[in-house]
Tab-separated table of C-alpha atoms in Angstrom:
chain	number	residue	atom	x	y	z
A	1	UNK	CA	99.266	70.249	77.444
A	2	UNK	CA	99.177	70.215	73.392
A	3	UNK	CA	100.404	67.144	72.014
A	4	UNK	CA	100.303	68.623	68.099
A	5	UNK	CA	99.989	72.252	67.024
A	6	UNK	CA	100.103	72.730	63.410
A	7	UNK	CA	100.442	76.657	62.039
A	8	UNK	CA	99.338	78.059	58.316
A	9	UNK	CA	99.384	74.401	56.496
A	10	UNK	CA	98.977	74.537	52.955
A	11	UNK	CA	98.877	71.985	50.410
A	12	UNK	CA	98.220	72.847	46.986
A	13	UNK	CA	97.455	70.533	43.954
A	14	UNK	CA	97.526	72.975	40.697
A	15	UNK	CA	94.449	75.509	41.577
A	16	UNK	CA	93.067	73.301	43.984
A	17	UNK	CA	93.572	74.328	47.434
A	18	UNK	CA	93.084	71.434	49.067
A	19	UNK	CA	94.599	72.379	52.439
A	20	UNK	CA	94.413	75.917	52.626
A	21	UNK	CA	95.945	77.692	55.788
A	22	UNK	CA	94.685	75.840	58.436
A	23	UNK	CA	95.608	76.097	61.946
A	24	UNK	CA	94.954	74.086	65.269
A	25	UNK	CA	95.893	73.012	68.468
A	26	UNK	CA	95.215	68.897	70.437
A	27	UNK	CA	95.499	69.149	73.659
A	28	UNK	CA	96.500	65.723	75.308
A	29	UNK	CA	94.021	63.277	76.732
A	30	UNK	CA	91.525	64.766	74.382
A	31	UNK	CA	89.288	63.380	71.355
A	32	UNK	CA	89.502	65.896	68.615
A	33	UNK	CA	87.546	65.847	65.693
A	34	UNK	CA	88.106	67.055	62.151
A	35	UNK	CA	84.833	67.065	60.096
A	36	UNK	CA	83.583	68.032	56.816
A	37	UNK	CA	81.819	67.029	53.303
A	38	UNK	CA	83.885	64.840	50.798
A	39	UNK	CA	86.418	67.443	49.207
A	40	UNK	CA	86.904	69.445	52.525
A	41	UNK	CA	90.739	68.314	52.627
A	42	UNK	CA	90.264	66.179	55.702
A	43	UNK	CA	91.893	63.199	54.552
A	44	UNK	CA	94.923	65.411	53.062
A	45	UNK	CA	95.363	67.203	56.633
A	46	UNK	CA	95.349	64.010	58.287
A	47	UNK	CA	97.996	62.121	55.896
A	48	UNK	CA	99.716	65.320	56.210
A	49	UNK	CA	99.850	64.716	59.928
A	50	UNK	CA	100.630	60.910	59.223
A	51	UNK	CA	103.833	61.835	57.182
A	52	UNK	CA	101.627	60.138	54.285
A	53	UNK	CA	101.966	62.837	52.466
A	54	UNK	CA	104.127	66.118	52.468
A	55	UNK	CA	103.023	69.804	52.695
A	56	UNK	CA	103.695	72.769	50.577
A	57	UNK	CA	104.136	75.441	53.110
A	58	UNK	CA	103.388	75.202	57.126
A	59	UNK	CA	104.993	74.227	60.597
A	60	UNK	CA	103.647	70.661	62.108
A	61	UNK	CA	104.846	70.259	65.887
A	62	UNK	CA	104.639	66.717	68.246
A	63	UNK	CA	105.248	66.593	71.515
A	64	UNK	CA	106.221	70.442	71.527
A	65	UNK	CA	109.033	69.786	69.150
A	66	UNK	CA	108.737	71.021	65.329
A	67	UNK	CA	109.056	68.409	62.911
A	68	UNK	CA	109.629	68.571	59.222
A	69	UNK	CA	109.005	64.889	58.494
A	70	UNK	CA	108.212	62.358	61.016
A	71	UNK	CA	111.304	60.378	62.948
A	72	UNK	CA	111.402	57.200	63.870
A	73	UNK	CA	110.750	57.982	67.548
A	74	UNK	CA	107.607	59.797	66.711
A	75	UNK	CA	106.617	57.437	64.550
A	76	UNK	CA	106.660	55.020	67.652
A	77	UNK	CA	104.424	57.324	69.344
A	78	UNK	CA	101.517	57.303	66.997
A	79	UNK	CA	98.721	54.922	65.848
A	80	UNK	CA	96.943	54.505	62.538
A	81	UNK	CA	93.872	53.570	60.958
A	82	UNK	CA	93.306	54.272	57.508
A	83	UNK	CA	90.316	54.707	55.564
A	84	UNK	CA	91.130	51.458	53.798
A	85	UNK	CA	93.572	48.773	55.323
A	86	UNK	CA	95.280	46.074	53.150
A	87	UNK	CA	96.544	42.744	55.962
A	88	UNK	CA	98.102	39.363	54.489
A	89	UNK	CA	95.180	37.494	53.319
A	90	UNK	CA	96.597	33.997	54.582
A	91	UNK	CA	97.503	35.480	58.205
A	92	UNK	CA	94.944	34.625	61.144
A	93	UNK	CA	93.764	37.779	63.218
A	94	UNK	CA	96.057	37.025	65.762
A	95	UNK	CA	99.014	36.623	63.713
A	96	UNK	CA	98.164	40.044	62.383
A	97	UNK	CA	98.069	41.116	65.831
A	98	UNK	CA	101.409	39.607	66.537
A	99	UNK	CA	102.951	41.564	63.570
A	100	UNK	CA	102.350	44.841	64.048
A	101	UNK	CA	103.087	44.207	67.744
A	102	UNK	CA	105.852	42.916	66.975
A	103	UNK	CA	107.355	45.436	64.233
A	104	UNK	CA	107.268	48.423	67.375
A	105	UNK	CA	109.058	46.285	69.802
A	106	UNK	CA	106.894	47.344	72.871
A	107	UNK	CA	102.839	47.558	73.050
A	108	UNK	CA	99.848	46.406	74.641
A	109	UNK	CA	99.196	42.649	75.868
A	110	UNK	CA	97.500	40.934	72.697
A	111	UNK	CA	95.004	39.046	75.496
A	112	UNK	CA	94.422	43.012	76.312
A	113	UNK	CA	93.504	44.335	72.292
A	114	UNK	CA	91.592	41.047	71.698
A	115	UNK	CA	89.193	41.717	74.655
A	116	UNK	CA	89.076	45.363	74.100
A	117	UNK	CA	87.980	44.684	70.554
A	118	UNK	CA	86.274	41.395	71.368
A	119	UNK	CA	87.695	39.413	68.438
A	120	UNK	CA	87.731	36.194	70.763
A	121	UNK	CA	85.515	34.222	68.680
A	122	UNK	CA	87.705	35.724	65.005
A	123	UNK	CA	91.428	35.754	66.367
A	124	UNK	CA	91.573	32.405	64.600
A	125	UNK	CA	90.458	33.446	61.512
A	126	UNK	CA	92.371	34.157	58.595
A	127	UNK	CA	91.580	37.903	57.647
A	128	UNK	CA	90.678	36.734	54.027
A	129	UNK	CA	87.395	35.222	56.210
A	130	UNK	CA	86.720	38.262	57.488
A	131	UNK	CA	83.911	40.755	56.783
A	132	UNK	CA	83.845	44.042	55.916
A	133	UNK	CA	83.000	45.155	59.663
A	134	UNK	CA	85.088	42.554	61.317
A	135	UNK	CA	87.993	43.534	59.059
A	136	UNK	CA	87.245	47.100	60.395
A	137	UNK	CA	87.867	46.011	63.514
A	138	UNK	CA	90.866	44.785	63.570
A	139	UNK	CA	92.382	48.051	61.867
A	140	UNK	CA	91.193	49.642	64.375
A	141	UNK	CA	92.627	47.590	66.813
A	142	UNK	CA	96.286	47.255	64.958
A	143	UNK	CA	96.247	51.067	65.499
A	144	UNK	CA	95.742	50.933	69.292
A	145	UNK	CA	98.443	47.761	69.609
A	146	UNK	CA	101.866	49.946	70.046
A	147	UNK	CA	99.824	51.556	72.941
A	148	UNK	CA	100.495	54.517	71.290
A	149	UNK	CA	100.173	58.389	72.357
A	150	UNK	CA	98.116	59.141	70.419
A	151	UNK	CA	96.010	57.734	67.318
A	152	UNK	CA	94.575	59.050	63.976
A	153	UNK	CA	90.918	57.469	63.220
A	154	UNK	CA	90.129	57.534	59.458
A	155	UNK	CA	86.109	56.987	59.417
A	156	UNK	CA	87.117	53.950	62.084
A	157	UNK	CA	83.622	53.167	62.591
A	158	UNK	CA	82.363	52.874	58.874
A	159	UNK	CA	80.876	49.786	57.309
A	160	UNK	CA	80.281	48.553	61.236
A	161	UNK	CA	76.506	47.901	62.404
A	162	UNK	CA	74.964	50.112	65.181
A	163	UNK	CA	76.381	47.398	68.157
A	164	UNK	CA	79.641	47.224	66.961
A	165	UNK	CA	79.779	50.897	65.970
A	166	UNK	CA	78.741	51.689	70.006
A	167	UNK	CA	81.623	48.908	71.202
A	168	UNK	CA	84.213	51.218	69.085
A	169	UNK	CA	83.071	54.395	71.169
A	170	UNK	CA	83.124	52.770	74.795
A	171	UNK	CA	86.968	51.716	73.647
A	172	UNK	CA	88.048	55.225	72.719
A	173	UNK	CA	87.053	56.582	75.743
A	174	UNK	CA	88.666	54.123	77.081
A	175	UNK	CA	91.776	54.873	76.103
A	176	UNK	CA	90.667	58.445	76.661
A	177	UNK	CA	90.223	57.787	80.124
A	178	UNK	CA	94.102	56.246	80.294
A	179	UNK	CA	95.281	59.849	78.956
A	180	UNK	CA	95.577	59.003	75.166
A	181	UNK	CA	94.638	61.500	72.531
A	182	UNK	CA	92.504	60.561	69.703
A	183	UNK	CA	91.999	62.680	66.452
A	184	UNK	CA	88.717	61.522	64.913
A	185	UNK	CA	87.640	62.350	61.392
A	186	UNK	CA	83.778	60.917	60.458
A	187	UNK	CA	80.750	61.379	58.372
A	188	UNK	CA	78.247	60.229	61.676
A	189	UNK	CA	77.852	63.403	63.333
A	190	UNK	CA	76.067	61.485	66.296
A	191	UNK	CA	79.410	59.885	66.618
A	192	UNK	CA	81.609	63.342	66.755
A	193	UNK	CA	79.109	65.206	69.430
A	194	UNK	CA	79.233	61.865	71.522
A	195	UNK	CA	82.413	61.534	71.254
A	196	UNK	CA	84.705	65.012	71.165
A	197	UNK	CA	85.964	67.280	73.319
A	198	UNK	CA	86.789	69.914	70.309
A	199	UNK	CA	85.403	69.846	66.980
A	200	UNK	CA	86.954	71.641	63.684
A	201	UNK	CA	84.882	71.620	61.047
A	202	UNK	CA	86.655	71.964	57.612
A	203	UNK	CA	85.693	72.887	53.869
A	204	UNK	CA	86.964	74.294	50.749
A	205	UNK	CA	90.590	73.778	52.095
A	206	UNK	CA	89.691	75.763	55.713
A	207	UNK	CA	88.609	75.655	58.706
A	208	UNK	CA	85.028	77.628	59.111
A	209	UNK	CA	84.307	76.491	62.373
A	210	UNK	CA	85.799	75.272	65.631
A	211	UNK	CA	84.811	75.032	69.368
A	212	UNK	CA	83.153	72.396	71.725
A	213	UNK	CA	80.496	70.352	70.762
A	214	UNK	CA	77.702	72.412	72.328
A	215	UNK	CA	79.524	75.661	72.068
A	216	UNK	CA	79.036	75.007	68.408
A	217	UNK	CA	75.600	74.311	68.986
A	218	UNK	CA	74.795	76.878	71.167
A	219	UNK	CA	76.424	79.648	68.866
A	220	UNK	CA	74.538	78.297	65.890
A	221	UNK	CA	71.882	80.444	65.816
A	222	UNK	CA	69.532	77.177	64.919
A	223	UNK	CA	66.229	76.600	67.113
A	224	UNK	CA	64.243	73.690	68.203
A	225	UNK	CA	61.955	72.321	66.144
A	226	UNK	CA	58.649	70.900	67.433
A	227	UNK	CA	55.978	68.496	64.794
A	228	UNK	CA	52.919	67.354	65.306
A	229	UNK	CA	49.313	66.446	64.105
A	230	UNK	CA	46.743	68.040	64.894
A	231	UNK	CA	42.831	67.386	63.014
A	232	UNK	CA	42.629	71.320	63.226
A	233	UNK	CA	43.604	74.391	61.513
A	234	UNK	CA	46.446	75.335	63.837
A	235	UNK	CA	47.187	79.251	63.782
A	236	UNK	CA	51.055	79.203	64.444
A	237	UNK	CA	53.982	79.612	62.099
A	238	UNK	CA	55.197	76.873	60.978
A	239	UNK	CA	58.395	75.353	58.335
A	240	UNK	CA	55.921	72.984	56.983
A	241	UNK	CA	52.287	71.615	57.044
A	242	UNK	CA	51.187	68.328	55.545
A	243	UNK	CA	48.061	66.083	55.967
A	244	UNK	CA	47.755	67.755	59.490
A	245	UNK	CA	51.462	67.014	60.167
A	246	UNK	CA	53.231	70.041	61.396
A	247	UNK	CA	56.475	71.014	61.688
A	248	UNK	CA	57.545	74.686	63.670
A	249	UNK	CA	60.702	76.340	64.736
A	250	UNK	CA	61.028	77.912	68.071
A	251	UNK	CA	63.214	79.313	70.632
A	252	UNK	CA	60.831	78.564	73.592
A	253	UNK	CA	59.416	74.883	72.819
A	254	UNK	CA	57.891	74.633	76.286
A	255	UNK	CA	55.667	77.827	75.935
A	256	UNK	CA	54.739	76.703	72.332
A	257	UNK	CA	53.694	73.306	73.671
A	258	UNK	CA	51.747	75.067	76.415
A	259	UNK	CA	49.721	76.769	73.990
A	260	UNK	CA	49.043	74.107	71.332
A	261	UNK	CA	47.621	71.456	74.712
A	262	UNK	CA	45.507	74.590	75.578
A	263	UNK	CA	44.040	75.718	72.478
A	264	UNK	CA	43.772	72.930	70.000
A	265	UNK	CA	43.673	69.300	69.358
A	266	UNK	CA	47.347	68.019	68.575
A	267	UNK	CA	49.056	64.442	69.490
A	268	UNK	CA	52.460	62.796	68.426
A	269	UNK	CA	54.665	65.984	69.922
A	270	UNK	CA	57.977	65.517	69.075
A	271	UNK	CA	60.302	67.987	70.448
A	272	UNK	CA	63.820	67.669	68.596
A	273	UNK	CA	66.721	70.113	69.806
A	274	UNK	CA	69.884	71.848	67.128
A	275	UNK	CA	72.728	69.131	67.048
A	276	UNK	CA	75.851	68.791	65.343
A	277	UNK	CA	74.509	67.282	62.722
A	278	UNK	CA	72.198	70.575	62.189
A	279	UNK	CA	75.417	72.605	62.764
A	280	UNK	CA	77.540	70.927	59.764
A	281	UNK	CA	74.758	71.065	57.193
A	282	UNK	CA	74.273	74.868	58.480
A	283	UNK	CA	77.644	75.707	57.705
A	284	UNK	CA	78.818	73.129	54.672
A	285	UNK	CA	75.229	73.113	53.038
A	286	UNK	CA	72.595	70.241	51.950
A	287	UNK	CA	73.975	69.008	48.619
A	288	UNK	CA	75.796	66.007	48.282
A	289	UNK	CA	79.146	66.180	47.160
A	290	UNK	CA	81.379	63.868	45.319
């Protein structure tokens, strides 16, 4: 069942097409991801979608109903987490927590969010205290707290370390799991192939690509690379070659480790398969983008 469809959205700033046309469907229970380089119009779409911001041209539907602007009621049904939140500086983590609780009327159990999130040993803090990756922490958590159906995740696990980025996963699909929908947009591929159950990928105002995680992958057209070293003069084709180090593309990796064991000298094999990472730079390009 879709829980948001949106159909031909445009929004245009002079000459810039920043949203250009773009169409797609969430189905519910579902972690969908939007991806793309910095300019691609993700963060317009997902405003957009947040009533942050209003489109030029376009139909935007919730819950199978089409809405111009969001209600109040749909509002209710729908959690947040910005690129950048702003909190009251002088307000503990659990008073936060109380607040935006409290401003929907009905939610999830505060002991529930604080263990989820395990901010046991912050909710006392004031958020001024906070760091940059506890701070992101508790956005993300303020968006879950109306128990919402579902939530918009704004690069939710950026500035967090490796640990806490993995804790922020397991809790996503743990709302998954309860039937929530969750519409992801990051820059850690790792995180959107772990994570989604459909992918868009986005640039220049459109969508260029969209499908499952290893549908994208397998439709690619990218092959496995292989490297080694090797003290010899390897005869095989290979992307690169330095100080013995070798690095080859192939489509059978097996047969072309077969072969390099039987005829010549080579250690440190590292076999390294296309992922979604290999996929976006594929189809968005190498160079950085401001």
């Amino acid at each position: 069942m879709e829980i948001l469809k949106v159909v031909n959205l445009k929004k245009y700033y002079g000459d810039v097409k920043a949203v250009d046309g773009i169409s797609f469907t969430v189905e519910r229970g579902t972690v969908f991801s939007l991806l793309g380089p910095n300019g691609a119009g993700k963060t317009t779409t997902v405003e957009i979608l947040e009533g942050l911001r209003k489109k030029d041209e376009g139909e935007i539907y919730y819950f199978g109903e089409k809405k111009e602007s969001l209600d109040s009621e749909t509002k209710r049904k729908i959690g947040v987490c910005l690129q950048k939140s702003a909190f009251f500086d002088n307000l503990t983590v659990l008073e936060t927590l109380k607040l935006f609780r409290g401003l929907y009327g009905k939610g999830l159990k505060l002991s529930e969010v604080v263990d989820l999130f395990q901010l046991e040993k912050i909710e006392r803090r004031r958020v001024k205290t906070l760091s940059g990756g506890q701070l992101q922490r508790l956005a993300v958590a303020v968006a879950f707290i109306n128990d919402p159906e579902i939530v918009f995740l704004d690069e939710p696990t950026t500035g967090l370390d490796p640990q806490a980025r993995r804790q922020i996963w397991s809790v996503i699909e743990h709302f998954k799991n309860q039937g929530k929908t969750i519409f992801l947009t990051t820059h850690y591929m790792e995180e959107a192939e772990k994570l989604s159950d459909y992918v868009c990928i986005m640039d220049h105002g459109k969508i260029i690509a969209e499908g499952t995680p290893s549908s994208l992958i397998n439709s690619s057209g990218l092959k496995t690379v292989v490297e080694f070293d090797s003290d010899q003069n390897v005869d095989v084709k290979y992307l690169e070659k330095k100080d013995g180090h070798y690095v080859v593309e192939t489509d059978t990796p097996e047969d072309l480790i077969k072969e390099l064991l039987r005829r010549w000298n080579v250690s440190n094999i590292v076999i390294r398969k296309p992922n979604l990472e290999d996929v976006f730079l594929k189809l968005t390009g190498r160079d950085l983008r401001e």
